Amino acid sequence: GAVVSQHPSWVICKSGTSVKIECRSLDFQATTMFWYRQFPKQSLMLMATSNEGSKATYEQGVEKDKFLINHASLTLSTLTVTSAHPEDSSFYICSAPPRTTLNNEQFFGPGTRLTVL
Amino acid sequence: AQSVTQLDSQVPVFEEAPVELRCNYSSSVSVYLFWYVQYPNQGLQLLLKYLSGSTLVKGINGFEAEFNKSQTSFHLRKPSVHISDTAEYFCAVSQYTGTASKLTFGTGTRLQVTL
């Protein structure tokens, strides 16, 4: 099956610093990738849709200047949390539907645990 | 707009007992339905999906789900659970938007299997 990787798997940073999270589709191309965040014991909330070659689409209430998304290629999307604060601590998960499929199936990365001190 | 309701936040069950995790959805158009499982500190793994065709869908690890359009439900079942099935289970619905699709997740059900 299709594999999506994320790097790093966990990161601890100081308040005010920026953190970059990578999402890669390892064996397929994805023109679209999705970024979710998940707080402890809660569901996944879609943050934004990353589009290769164009601007990301953000969900209502998500600050686009704080969560910068760059879809650099058909296999890589990055999420940069700028000027991170403790309330940004969360589990960030990306997903990608293979561009050759129209059945809406998405493959998820293993997630990145961000802790802001 | 579409939404997903998972009525049970937690389901405790003894090993080898049957289990049903409930999921109801609402949508104004045809949708695709999914069940995902999440183990602690991990991403989501697809258990099964309904796209079209037979309303009874079989997935991995012995799970199955039945799509009921009239009741807008997609309940997940397993006839005999194992300790290793302890995890968080998410029901999700998606709608193709022409370029890609967004998944809307339910709030999750924690399945706790004990001896």
mmCIF file with all atom_site columns, C-alpha atoms in Angstrom:
data_model
loop_
_atom_site.group_PDB
_atom_site.id
_atom_site.type_symbol
_atom_site.label_atom_id
_atom_site.label_alt_id
_atom_site.label_comp_id
_atom_site.label_asym_id
_atom_site.label_entity_id
_atom_site.label_seq_id
_atom_site.pdbx_PDB_ins_code
_atom_site.Cartn_x
_atom_site.Cartn_y
_atom_site.Cartn_z
_atom_site.occupancy
_atom_site.B_iso_or_equiv
_atom_site.pdbx_formal_charge
_atom_site.auth_seq_id
_atom_site.auth_comp_id
_atom_site.auth_asym_id
_atom_site.auth_atom_id
_atom_site.pdbx_PDB_model_num
ATOM 1   C CA . GLY A 1 1   ? 0.000   0.000   0.000  1.00 0.00 ? 1   GLY A CA 1
ATOM 2   C CA . ALA A 1 2   ? 0.911   3.643   -0.275 1.00 0.00 ? 2   ALA A CA 1
ATOM 3   C CA . VAL A 1 3   ? 3.251   5.005   2.383  1.00 0.00 ? 3   VAL A CA 1
ATOM 4   C CA . VAL A 1 4   ? 3.373   8.491   3.838  1.00 0.00 ? 4   VAL A CA 1
ATOM 5   C CA . SER A 1 5   ? 6.218   9.518   6.114  1.00 0.00 ? 5   SER A CA 1
ATOM 6   C CA . GLN A 1 6   ? 6.619   12.450  8.468  1.00 0.00 ? 6   GLN A CA 1
ATOM 7   C CA . HIS A 1 7   ? 9.737   13.986  9.898  1.00 0.00 ? 7   HIS A CA 1
ATOM 8   C CA . PRO A 1 8   ? 10.462  14.499  12.678 1.00 0.00 ? 8   PRO A CA 1
ATOM 9   C CA . SER A 1 9   ? 8.341   12.084  14.665 1.00 0.00 ? 9   SER A CA 1
ATOM 10  C CA . TRP A 1 10  ? 8.638   14.310  17.707 1.00 0.00 ? 10  TRP A CA 1
ATOM 11  C CA . VAL A 1 11  ? 10.130  17.709  18.453 1.00 0.00 ? 11  VAL A CA 1
ATOM 12  C CA . ILE A 1 12  ? 10.558  19.857  21.518 1.00 0.00 ? 12  ILE A CA 1
ATOM 13  C CA . CYS A 1 13  ? 11.216  23.547  21.068 1.00 0.00 ? 13  CYS A CA 1
ATOM 14  C CA . LYS A 1 14  ? 11.324  26.770  23.012 1.00 0.00 ? 14  LYS A CA 1
ATOM 15  C CA . SER A 1 15  ? 8.520   29.279  22.850 1.00 0.00 ? 15  SER A CA 1
ATOM 16  C CA . GLY A 1 16  ? 9.052   31.781  20.048 1.00 0.00 ? 16  GLY A CA 1
ATOM 17  C CA . THR A 1 17  ? 10.990  29.504  17.750 1.00 0.00 ? 17  THR A CA 1
ATOM 18  C CA . SER A 1 18  ? 9.802   28.035  14.450 1.00 0.00 ? 18  SER A CA 1
ATOM 19  C CA . VAL A 1 19  ? 9.447   24.354  13.692 1.00 0.00 ? 19  VAL A CA 1
ATOM 20  C CA . LYS A 1 20  ? 9.233   22.681  10.285 1.00 0.00 ? 20  LYS A CA 1
ATOM 21  C CA . ILE A 1 21  ? 7.461   19.364  9.778  1.00 0.00 ? 21  ILE A CA 1
ATOM 22  C CA . GLU A 1 22  ? 7.855   17.395  6.566  1.00 0.00 ? 22  GLU A CA 1
ATOM 23  C CA . CYS A 1 23  ? 5.310   15.109  4.968  1.00 0.00 ? 23  CYS A CA 1
ATOM 24  C CA . ARG A 1 24  ? 6.426   12.841  2.142  1.00 0.00 ? 24  ARG A CA 1
ATOM 25  C CA . SER A 1 25  ? 4.598   10.393  -0.063 1.00 0.00 ? 25  SER A CA 1
ATOM 26  C CA . LEU A 1 26  ? 7.171   7.657   -0.559 1.00 0.00 ? 26  LEU A CA 1
ATOM 27  C CA . ASP A 1 27  ? 5.812   5.598   -3.426 1.00 0.00 ? 27  ASP A CA 1
ATOM 28  C CA . PHE A 1 28  ? 3.190   7.752   -5.088 1.00 0.00 ? 28  PHE A CA 1
ATOM 29  C CA . GLN A 1 29  ? 2.595   11.298  -6.219 1.00 0.00 ? 29  GLN A CA 1
ATOM 30  C CA . ALA A 1 30  ? 0.158   13.581  -4.479 1.00 0.00 ? 30  ALA A CA 1
ATOM 31  C CA . THR A 1 31  ? -0.958  16.914  -5.856 1.00 0.00 ? 31  THR A CA 1
ATOM 32  C CA . THR A 1 32  ? -2.860  17.459  -2.646 1.00 0.00 ? 32  THR A CA 1
ATOM 33  C CA . MET A 1 33  ? -1.921  16.779  0.937  1.00 0.00 ? 33  MET A CA 1
ATOM 34  C CA . PHE A 1 34  ? -3.860  17.509  4.091  1.00 0.00 ? 34  PHE A CA 1
ATOM 35  C CA . TRP A 1 35  ? -2.635  18.696  7.470  1.00 0.00 ? 35  TRP A CA 1
ATOM 36  C CA . TYR A 1 36  ? -4.496  17.840  10.663 1.00 0.00 ? 36  TYR A CA 1
ATOM 37  C CA . ARG A 1 37  ? -3.893  18.538  14.306 1.00 0.00 ? 37  ARG A CA 1
ATOM 38  C CA . GLN A 1 38  ? -5.051  16.385  17.140 1.00 0.00 ? 38  GLN A CA 1
ATOM 39  C CA . PHE A 1 39  ? -5.204  17.385  20.784 1.00 0.00 ? 39  PHE A CA 1
ATOM 40  C CA . PRO A 1 40  ? -5.022  14.669  23.453 1.00 0.00 ? 40  PRO A CA 1
ATOM 41  C CA . LYS A 1 41  ? -8.024  12.393  23.472 1.00 0.00 ? 41  LYS A CA 1
ATOM 42  C CA . GLN A 1 42  ? -9.683  14.365  20.694 1.00 0.00 ? 42  GLN A CA 1
ATOM 43  C CA . SER A 1 43  ? -10.422 13.849  17.046 1.00 0.00 ? 43  SER A CA 1
ATOM 44  C CA . LEU A 1 44  ? -8.457  15.073  14.067 1.00 0.00 ? 44  LEU A CA 1
ATOM 45  C CA . MET A 1 45  ? -9.214  18.582  12.924 1.00 0.00 ? 45  MET A CA 1
ATOM 46  C CA . LEU A 1 46  ? -8.352  19.575  9.386  1.00 0.00 ? 46  LEU A CA 1
ATOM 47  C CA . MET A 1 47  ? -6.089  22.603  9.370  1.00 0.00 ? 47  MET A CA 1
ATOM 48  C CA . ALA A 1 48  ? -5.358  23.118  5.719  1.00 0.00 ? 48  ALA A CA 1
ATOM 49  C CA . THR A 1 49  ? -5.164  21.606  2.276  1.00 0.00 ? 49  THR A CA 1
ATOM 50  C CA . SER A 1 50  ? -1.755  21.745  0.667  1.00 0.00 ? 50  SER A CA 1
ATOM 51  C CA . ASN A 1 51  ? -1.764  22.089  -3.118 1.00 0.00 ? 51  ASN A CA 1
ATOM 52  C CA . GLU A 1 52  ? 1.290   21.445  -5.263 1.00 0.00 ? 52  GLU A CA 1
ATOM 53  C CA . GLY A 1 53  ? 2.196   24.545  -7.212 1.00 0.00 ? 53  GLY A CA 1
ATOM 54  C CA . SER A 1 54  ? -0.330  26.835  -5.592 1.00 0.00 ? 54  SER A CA 1
ATOM 55  C CA . LYS A 1 55  ? -1.312  28.334  -2.268 1.00 0.00 ? 55  LYS A CA 1
ATOM 56  C CA . ALA A 1 56  ? -2.644  26.237  0.534  1.00 0.00 ? 56  ALA A CA 1
ATOM 57  C CA . THR A 1 57  ? -6.281  26.440  1.523  1.00 0.00 ? 57  THR A CA 1
ATOM 58  C CA . TYR A 1 58  ? -6.828  27.012  5.224  1.00 0.00 ? 58  TYR A CA 1
ATOM 59  C CA . GLU A 1 59  ? -9.817  26.004  7.286  1.00 0.00 ? 59  GLU A CA 1
ATOM 60  C CA . GLN A 1 60  ? -11.751 28.638  9.149  1.00 0.00 ? 60  GLN A CA 1
ATOM 61  C CA . GLY A 1 61  ? -10.003 29.743  12.305 1.00 0.00 ? 61  GLY A CA 1
ATOM 62  C CA . VAL A 1 62  ? -6.536  28.561  11.271 1.00 0.00 ? 62  VAL A CA 1
ATOM 63  C CA . GLU A 1 63  ? -3.960  31.364  11.040 1.00 0.00 ? 63  GLU A CA 1
ATOM 64  C CA . LYS A 1 64  ? -2.210  31.062  7.716  1.00 0.00 ? 64  LYS A CA 1
ATOM 65  C CA . ASP A 1 65  ? 0.636   33.336  8.806  1.00 0.00 ? 65  ASP A CA 1
ATOM 66  C CA . LYS A 1 66  ? 1.318   31.114  11.768 1.00 0.00 ? 66  LYS A CA 1
ATOM 67  C CA . PHE A 1 67  ? 1.059   27.772  10.017 1.00 0.00 ? 67  PHE A CA 1
ATOM 68  C CA . LEU A 1 68  ? 2.995   28.140  6.781  1.00 0.00 ? 68  LEU A CA 1
ATOM 69  C CA . ILE A 1 69  ? 2.483   25.395  4.236  1.00 0.00 ? 69  ILE A CA 1
ATOM 70  C CA . ASN A 1 70  ? 4.637   24.775  1.212  1.00 0.00 ? 70  ASN A CA 1
ATOM 71  C CA . HIS A 1 71  ? 3.943   21.986  -1.272 1.00 0.00 ? 71  HIS A CA 1
ATOM 72  C CA . ALA A 1 72  ? 7.311   21.977  -2.992 1.00 0.00 ? 72  ALA A CA 1
ATOM 73  C CA . SER A 1 73  ? 6.885   18.885  -5.139 1.00 0.00 ? 73  SER A CA 1
ATOM 74  C CA . LEU A 1 74  ? 4.500   16.068  -5.905 1.00 0.00 ? 74  LEU A CA 1
ATOM 75  C CA . THR A 1 75  ? 5.914   14.091  -2.983 1.00 0.00 ? 75  THR A CA 1
ATOM 76  C CA . LEU A 1 76  ? 6.660   16.722  -0.340 1.00 0.00 ? 76  LEU A CA 1
ATOM 77  C CA . SER A 1 77  ? 4.645   19.151  1.740  1.00 0.00 ? 77  SER A CA 1
ATOM 78  C CA . THR A 1 78  ? 5.980   21.073  4.724  1.00 0.00 ? 78  THR A CA 1
ATOM 79  C CA . LEU A 1 79  ? 4.204   22.688  7.642  1.00 0.00 ? 79  LEU A CA 1
ATOM 80  C CA . THR A 1 80  ? 6.107   25.379  9.511  1.00 0.00 ? 80  THR A CA 1
ATOM 81  C CA . VAL A 1 81  ? 4.785   26.477  12.865 1.00 0.00 ? 81  VAL A CA 1
ATOM 82  C CA . THR A 1 82  ? 6.115   30.004  13.261 1.00 0.00 ? 82  THR A CA 1
ATOM 83  C CA . SER A 1 83  ? 6.759   31.633  16.616 1.00 0.00 ? 83  SER A CA 1
ATOM 84  C CA . ALA A 1 84  ? 5.479   28.571  18.394 1.00 0.00 ? 84  ALA A CA 1
ATOM 85  C CA . HIS A 1 85  ? 3.766   28.888  21.751 1.00 0.00 ? 85  HIS A CA 1
ATOM 86  C CA . PRO A 1 86  ? 2.774   26.257  24.304 1.00 0.00 ? 86  PRO A CA 1
ATOM 87  C CA . GLU A 1 87  ? -0.798  26.234  23.002 1.00 0.00 ? 87  GLU A CA 1
ATOM 88  C CA . ASP A 1 88  ? 0.572   25.005  19.660 1.00 0.00 ? 88  ASP A CA 1
ATOM 89  C CA . SER A 1 89  ? 1.690   21.800  21.350 1.00 0.00 ? 89  SER A CA 1
ATOM 90  C CA . SER A 1 90  ? -0.212  19.048  19.610 1.00 0.00 ? 90  SER A CA 1
ATOM 91  C CA . PHE A 1 91  ? 0.006   15.978  17.415 1.00 0.00 ? 91  PHE A CA 1
ATOM 92  C CA . TYR A 1 92  ? 0.251   16.983  13.764 1.00 0.00 ? 92  TYR A CA 1
ATOM 93  C CA . ILE A 1 93  ? -0.727  14.448  11.115 1.00 0.00 ? 93  ILE A CA 1
ATOM 94  C CA . CYS A 1 94  ? -0.581  14.705  7.352  1.00 0.00 ? 94  CYS A CA 1
ATOM 95  C CA . SER A 1 95  ? -2.384  12.656  4.766  1.00 0.00 ? 95  SER A CA 1
ATOM 96  C CA . ALA A 1 96  ? -2.337  12.298  1.019  1.00 0.00 ? 96  ALA A CA 1
ATOM 97  C CA . PRO A 1 97  ? -4.629  10.813  -1.596 1.00 0.00 ? 97  PRO A CA 1
ATOM 98  C CA . PRO A 1 98  ? -2.744  9.332   -4.543 1.00 0.00 ? 98  PRO A CA 1
ATOM 99  C CA . ARG A 1 99  ? -3.347  11.544  -7.585 1.00 0.00 ? 99  ARG A CA 1
ATOM 100 C CA . THR A 1 100 ? -4.373  8.529   -9.642 1.00 0.00 ? 100 THR A CA 1
ATOM 101 C CA . THR A 1 101 ? -7.354  7.704   -7.474 1.00 0.00 ? 101 THR A CA 1
ATOM 102 C CA . LEU A 1 102 ? -10.759 9.302   -7.366 1.00 0.00 ? 102 LEU A CA 1
ATOM 103 C CA . ASN A 1 103 ? -12.130 7.227   -4.534 1.00 0.00 ? 103 ASN A CA 1
ATOM 104 C CA . ASN A 1 104 ? -11.155 9.680   -1.854 1.00 0.00 ? 104 ASN A CA 1
ATOM 105 C CA . GLU A 1 105 ? -8.918  7.258   0.006  1.00 0.00 ? 105 GLU A CA 1
ATOM 106 C CA . GLN A 1 106 ? -6.181  8.979   1.938  1.00 0.00 ? 106 GLN A CA 1
ATOM 107 C CA . PHE A 1 107 ? -3.010  7.588   3.439  1.00 0.00 ? 107 PHE A CA 1
ATOM 108 C CA . PHE A 1 108 ? -1.836  8.997   6.715  1.00 0.00 ? 108 PHE A CA 1
ATOM 109 C CA . GLY A 1 109 ? 1.593   9.722   8.036  1.00 0.00 ? 109 GLY A CA 1
ATOM 110 C CA . PRO A 1 110 ? 2.632   8.496   11.492 1.00 0.00 ? 110 PRO A CA 1
ATOM 111 C CA . GLY A 1 111 ? 2.279   11.955  12.997 1.00 0.00 ? 111 GLY A CA 1
ATOM 112 C CA . THR A 1 112 ? 4.613   14.485  14.623 1.00 0.00 ? 112 THR A CA 1
ATOM 113 C CA . ARG A 1 113 ? 4.383   15.251  18.319 1.00 0.00 ? 113 ARG A CA 1
ATOM 114 C CA . LEU A 1 114 ? 5.211   18.934  18.915 1.00 0.00 ? 114 LEU A CA 1
ATOM 115 C CA . THR A 1 115 ? 5.889   20.146  22.428 1.00 0.00 ? 115 THR A CA 1
ATOM 116 C CA . VAL A 1 116 ? 6.525   23.842  22.944 1.00 0.00 ? 116 VAL A CA 1
ATOM 117 C CA . LEU A 1 117 ? 8.114   24.765  26.262 1.00 0.00 ? 117 LEU A CA 1
ATOM 118 C CA . ALA B 2 1   ? -21.895 20.307  4.909  1.00 0.00 ? 1   ALA B CA 1
ATOM 119 C CA . GLN B 2 2   ? -21.199 16.853  6.184  1.00 0.00 ? 2   GLN B CA 1
ATOM 120 C CA . SER B 2 3   ? -20.816 15.633  9.740  1.00 0.00 ? 3   SER B CA 1
ATOM 121 C CA . VAL B 2 4   ? -20.106 12.430  11.608 1.00 0.00 ? 4   VAL B CA 1
ATOM 122 C CA . THR B 2 5   ? -21.433 11.362  14.994 1.00 0.00 ? 5   THR B CA 1
ATOM 123 C CA . GLN B 2 6   ? -19.882 8.631   17.065 1.00 0.00 ? 6   GLN B CA 1
ATOM 124 C CA . LEU B 2 7   ? -22.279 8.189   19.918 1.00 0.00 ? 7   LEU B CA 1
ATOM 125 C CA . ASP B 2 8   ? -19.986 6.240   22.224 1.00 0.00 ? 8   ASP B CA 1
ATOM 126 C CA . SER B 2 9   ? -16.824 7.875   23.467 1.00 0.00 ? 9   SER B CA 1
ATOM 127 C CA . GLN B 2 10  ? -15.727 4.691   25.209 1.00 0.00 ? 10  GLN B CA 1
ATOM 128 C CA . VAL B 2 11  ? -16.672 1.055   24.777 1.00 0.00 ? 11  VAL B CA 1
ATOM 129 C CA . PRO B 2 12  ? -15.377 -1.438  27.341 1.00 0.00 ? 12  PRO B CA 1
ATOM 130 C CA . VAL B 2 13  ? -15.598 -5.079  26.337 1.00 0.00 ? 13  VAL B CA 1
ATOM 131 C CA . PHE B 2 14  ? -14.178 -8.393  27.462 1.00 0.00 ? 14  PHE B CA 1
ATOM 132 C CA . GLU B 2 15  ? -11.835 -10.336 25.230 1.00 0.00 ? 15  GLU B CA 1
ATOM 133 C CA . GLU B 2 16  ? -13.551 -12.690 22.780 1.00 0.00 ? 16  GLU B CA 1
ATOM 134 C CA . ALA B 2 17  ? -16.848 -10.820 23.133 1.00 0.00 ? 17  ALA B CA 1
ATOM 135 C CA . PRO B 2 18  ? -18.497 -9.176  20.117 1.00 0.00 ? 18  PRO B CA 1
ATOM 136 C CA . VAL B 2 19  ? -18.432 -5.415  19.726 1.00 0.00 ? 19  VAL B CA 1
ATOM 137 C CA . GLU B 2 20  ? -20.227 -2.749  17.720 1.00 0.00 ? 20  GLU B CA 1
ATOM 138 C CA . LEU B 2 21  ? -18.991 0.810   17.387 1.00 0.00 ? 21  LEU B CA 1
ATOM 139 C CA . ARG B 2 22  ? -21.661 3.151   16.155 1.00 0.00 ? 22  ARG B CA 1
ATOM 140 C CA . CYS B 2 23  ? -21.312 5.824   13.505 1.00 0.00 ? 23  CYS B CA 1
ATOM 141 C CA . ASN B 2 24  ? -23.949 8.063   11.964 1.00 0.00 ? 24  ASN B CA 1
ATOM 142 C CA . TYR B 2 25  ? -23.356 10.644  9.311  1.00 0.00 ? 25  TYR B CA 1
ATOM 143 C CA . SER B 2 26  ? -25.176 13.475  7.651  1.00 0.00 ? 26  SER B CA 1
ATOM 144 C CA . SER B 2 27  ? -24.611 14.754  4.161  1.00 0.00 ? 27  SER B CA 1
ATOM 145 C CA . SER B 2 28  ? -26.654 16.255  1.388  1.00 0.00 ? 28  SER B CA 1
ATOM 146 C CA . VAL B 2 29  ? -24.840 14.289  -1.300 1.00 0.00 ? 29  VAL B CA 1
ATOM 147 C CA . SER B 2 30  ? -23.398 10.847  -1.800 1.00 0.00 ? 30  SER B CA 1
ATOM 148 C CA . VAL B 2 31  ? -20.421 10.173  0.370  1.00 0.00 ? 31  VAL B CA 1
ATOM 149 C CA . TYR B 2 32  ? -17.659 7.721   0.934  1.00 0.00 ? 32  TYR B CA 1
ATOM 150 C CA . LEU B 2 33  ? -17.305 6.237   4.404  1.00 0.00 ? 33  LEU B CA 1
ATOM 151 C CA . PHE B 2 34  ? -14.248 5.054   6.268  1.00 0.00 ? 34  PHE B CA 1
ATOM 152 C CA . TRP B 2 35  ? -13.206 3.548   9.567  1.00 0.00 ? 35  TRP B CA 1
ATOM 153 C CA . TYR B 2 36  ? -9.708  4.205   10.836 1.00 0.00 ? 36  TYR B CA 1
ATOM 154 C CA . VAL B 2 37  ? -7.872  2.857   13.882 1.00 0.00 ? 37  VAL B CA 1
ATOM 155 C CA . GLN B 2 38  ? -5.272  4.787   15.830 1.00 0.00 ? 38  GLN B CA 1
ATOM 156 C CA . TYR B 2 39  ? -2.878  3.218   18.297 1.00 0.00 ? 39  TYR B CA 1
ATOM 157 C CA . PRO B 2 40  ? -1.199  5.469   20.900 1.00 0.00 ? 40  PRO B CA 1
ATOM 158 C CA . ASN B 2 41  ? 1.159   8.052   19.412 1.00 0.00 ? 41  ASN B CA 1
ATOM 159 C CA . GLN B 2 42  ? 0.667   6.742   15.909 1.00 0.00 ? 42  GLN B CA 1
ATOM 160 C CA . GLY B 2 43  ? -1.052  7.871   12.757 1.00 0.00 ? 43  GLY B CA 1
ATOM 161 C CA . LEU B 2 44  ? -4.244  6.432   11.382 1.00 0.00 ? 44  LEU B CA 1
ATOM 162 C CA . GLN B 2 45  ? -4.581  3.047   9.747  1.00 0.00 ? 45  GLN B CA 1
ATOM 163 C CA . LEU B 2 46  ? -7.449  2.288   7.420  1.00 0.00 ? 46  LEU B CA 1
ATOM 164 C CA . LEU B 2 47  ? -9.662  -0.545  8.646  1.00 0.00 ? 47  LEU B CA 1
ATOM 165 C CA . LEU B 2 48  ? -12.212 -0.518  5.858  1.00 0.00 ? 48  LEU B CA 1
ATOM 166 C CA . LYS B 2 49  ? -14.062 1.720   3.457  1.00 0.00 ? 49  LYS B CA 1
ATOM 167 C CA . TYR B 2 50  ? -17.385 1.956   1.685  1.00 0.00 ? 50  TYR B CA 1
ATOM 168 C CA . LEU B 2 51  ? -17.298 3.495   -1.762 1.00 0.00 ? 51  LEU B CA 1
ATOM 169 C CA . SER B 2 52  ? -20.179 1.792   -3.556 1.00 0.00 ? 52  SER B CA 1
ATOM 170 C CA . GLY B 2 53  ? -21.636 -1.645  -4.194 1.00 0.00 ? 53  GLY B CA 1
ATOM 171 C CA . SER B 2 54  ? -22.245 -4.161  -1.429 1.00 0.00 ? 54  SER B CA 1
ATOM 172 C CA . THR B 2 55  ? -23.360 -2.516  1.772  1.00 0.00 ? 55  THR B CA 1
ATOM 173 C CA . LEU B 2 56  ? -21.461 -5.026  3.905  1.00 0.00 ? 56  LEU B CA 1
ATOM 174 C CA . VAL B 2 57  ? -17.806 -4.180  3.870  1.00 0.00 ? 57  VAL B CA 1
ATOM 175 C CA . LYS B 2 58  ? -15.082 -6.395  5.263  1.00 0.00 ? 58  LYS B CA 1
ATOM 176 C CA . GLY B 2 59  ? -11.823 -4.951  6.464  1.00 0.00 ? 59  GLY B CA 1
ATOM 177 C CA . ILE B 2 60  ? -8.608  -5.924  8.135  1.00 0.00 ? 60  ILE B CA 1
ATOM 178 C CA . ASN B 2 61  ? -8.218  -7.620  11.508 1.00 0.00 ? 61  ASN B CA 1
ATOM 179 C CA . GLY B 2 62  ? -11.643 -9.264  11.286 1.00 0.00 ? 62  GLY B CA 1
ATOM 180 C CA . PHE B 2 63  ? -13.645 -6.030  11.298 1.00 0.00 ? 63  PHE B CA 1
ATOM 181 C CA . GLU B 2 64  ? -16.651 -5.378  9.121  1.00 0.00 ? 64  GLU B CA 1
ATOM 182 C CA . ALA B 2 65  ? -19.139 -2.555  8.706  1.00 0.00 ? 65  ALA B CA 1
ATOM 183 C CA . GLU B 2 66  ? -22.542 -2.177  7.150  1.00 0.00 ? 66  GLU B CA 1
ATOM 184 C CA . PHE B 2 67  ? -23.645 0.875   5.234  1.00 0.00 ? 67  PHE B CA 1
ATOM 185 C CA . ASN B 2 68  ? -27.278 1.717   5.860  1.00 0.00 ? 68  ASN B CA 1
ATOM 186 C CA . LYS B 2 69  ? -28.385 4.596   3.704  1.00 0.00 ? 69  LYS B CA 1
ATOM 187 C CA . SER B 2 70  ? -31.886 4.908   5.163  1.00 0.00 ? 70  SER B CA 1
ATOM 188 C CA . GLN B 2 71  ? -30.492 5.198   8.672  1.00 0.00 ? 71  GLN B CA 1
ATOM 189 C CA . THR B 2 72  ? -27.387 7.099   7.557  1.00 0.00 ? 72  THR B CA 1
ATOM 190 C CA . SER B 2 73  ? -25.262 4.743   9.581  1.00 0.00 ? 73  SER B CA 1
ATOM 191 C CA . PHE B 2 74  ? -22.001 2.894   9.127  1.00 0.00 ? 74  PHE B CA 1
ATOM 192 C CA . HIS B 2 75  ? -21.524 0.810   12.274 1.00 0.00 ? 75  HIS B CA 1
ATOM 193 C CA . LEU B 2 76  ? -18.330 -1.152  12.807 1.00 0.00 ? 76  LEU B CA 1
ATOM 194 C CA . ARG B 2 77  ? -18.494 -4.703  14.147 1.00 0.00 ? 77  ARG B CA 1
ATOM 195 C CA . LYS B 2 78  ? -16.223 -7.514  15.162 1.00 0.00 ? 78  LYS B CA 1
ATOM 196 C CA . PRO B 2 79  ? -17.559 -10.885 16.355 1.00 0.00 ? 79  PRO B CA 1
ATOM 197 C CA . SER B 2 80  ? -14.707 -11.587 18.773 1.00 0.00 ? 80  SER B CA 1
ATOM 198 C CA . VAL B 2 81  ? -12.258 -8.961  19.972 1.00 0.00 ? 81  VAL B CA 1
ATOM 199 C CA . HIS B 2 82  ? -8.692  -9.361  21.168 1.00 0.00 ? 82  HIS B CA 1
ATOM 200 C CA . ILE B 2 83  ? -6.650  -7.407  23.667 1.00 0.00 ? 83  ILE B CA 1
ATOM 201 C CA . SER B 2 84  ? -4.670  -6.032  20.730 1.00 0.00 ? 84  SER B CA 1
ATOM 202 C CA . ASP B 2 85  ? -7.819  -4.334  19.395 1.00 0.00 ? 85  ASP B CA 1
ATOM 203 C CA . THR B 2 86  ? -7.606  -1.797  22.214 1.00 0.00 ? 86  THR B CA 1
ATOM 204 C CA . ALA B 2 87  ? -7.261  1.514   20.402 1.00 0.00 ? 87  ALA B CA 1
ATOM 205 C CA . GLU B 2 88  ? -9.096  4.624   19.261 1.00 0.00 ? 88  GLU B CA 1
ATOM 206 C CA . TYR B 2 89  ? -11.462 4.168   16.334 1.00 0.00 ? 89  TYR B CA 1
ATOM 207 C CA . PHE B 2 90  ? -12.534 6.986   14.043 1.00 0.00 ? 90  PHE B CA 1
ATOM 208 C CA . CYS B 2 91  ? -15.368 7.021   11.575 1.00 0.00 ? 91  CYS B CA 1
ATOM 209 C CA . ALA B 2 92  ? -14.941 9.443   8.688  1.00 0.00 ? 92  ALA B CA 1
ATOM 210 C CA . VAL B 2 93  ? -16.871 10.668  5.686  1.00 0.00 ? 93  VAL B CA 1
ATOM 211 C CA . SER B 2 94  ? -15.541 12.289  2.576  1.00 0.00 ? 94  SER B CA 1
ATOM 212 C CA . GLN B 2 95  ? -16.940 14.027  -0.431 1.00 0.00 ? 95  GLN B CA 1
ATOM 213 C CA . TYR B 2 96  ? -15.138 14.442  -3.688 1.00 0.00 ? 96  TYR B CA 1
ATOM 214 C CA . THR B 2 97  ? -14.838 18.132  -4.515 1.00 0.00 ? 97  THR B CA 1
ATOM 215 C CA . GLY B 2 98  ? -13.391 17.895  -7.991 1.00 0.00 ? 98  GLY B CA 1
ATOM 216 C CA . THR B 2 99  ? -9.725  18.138  -7.111 1.00 0.00 ? 99  THR B CA 1
ATOM 217 C CA . ALA B 2 100 ? -9.396  16.174  -3.933 1.00 0.00 ? 100 ALA B CA 1
ATOM 218 C CA . SER B 2 101 ? -11.493 15.369  -0.951 1.00 0.00 ? 101 SER B CA 1
ATOM 219 C CA . LYS B 2 102 ? -11.742 16.429  2.645  1.00 0.00 ? 102 LYS B CA 1
ATOM 220 C CA . LEU B 2 103 ? -12.268 13.915  5.373  1.00 0.00 ? 103 LEU B CA 1
ATOM 221 C CA . THR B 2 104 ? -14.569 14.795  8.229  1.00 0.00 ? 104 THR B CA 1
ATOM 222 C CA . PHE B 2 105 ? -13.932 12.733  11.319 1.00 0.00 ? 105 PHE B CA 1
ATOM 223 C CA . GLY B 2 106 ? -16.126 11.735  14.192 1.00 0.00 ? 106 GLY B CA 1
ATOM 224 C CA . THR B 2 107 ? -14.963 12.361  17.719 1.00 0.00 ? 107 THR B CA 1
ATOM 225 C CA . GLY B 2 108 ? -13.663 8.831   18.084 1.00 0.00 ? 108 GLY B CA 1
ATOM 226 C CA . THR B 2 109 ? -14.515 5.800   20.180 1.00 0.00 ? 109 THR B CA 1
ATOM 227 C CA . ARG B 2 110 ? -12.053 4.327   22.605 1.00 0.00 ? 110 ARG B CA 1
ATOM 228 C CA . LEU B 2 111 ? -12.311 0.531   22.518 1.00 0.00 ? 111 LEU B CA 1
ATOM 229 C CA . GLN B 2 112 ? -10.961 -0.968  25.720 1.00 0.00 ? 112 GLN B CA 1
ATOM 230 C CA . VAL B 2 113 ? -10.618 -4.740  25.676 1.00 0.00 ? 113 VAL B CA 1
ATOM 231 C CA . THR B 2 114 ? -9.958  -6.489  28.969 1.00 0.00 ? 114 THR B CA 1
ATOM 232 C CA . LEU B 2 115 ? -9.493  -10.085 30.090 1.00 0.00 ? 115 LEU B CA 1
#
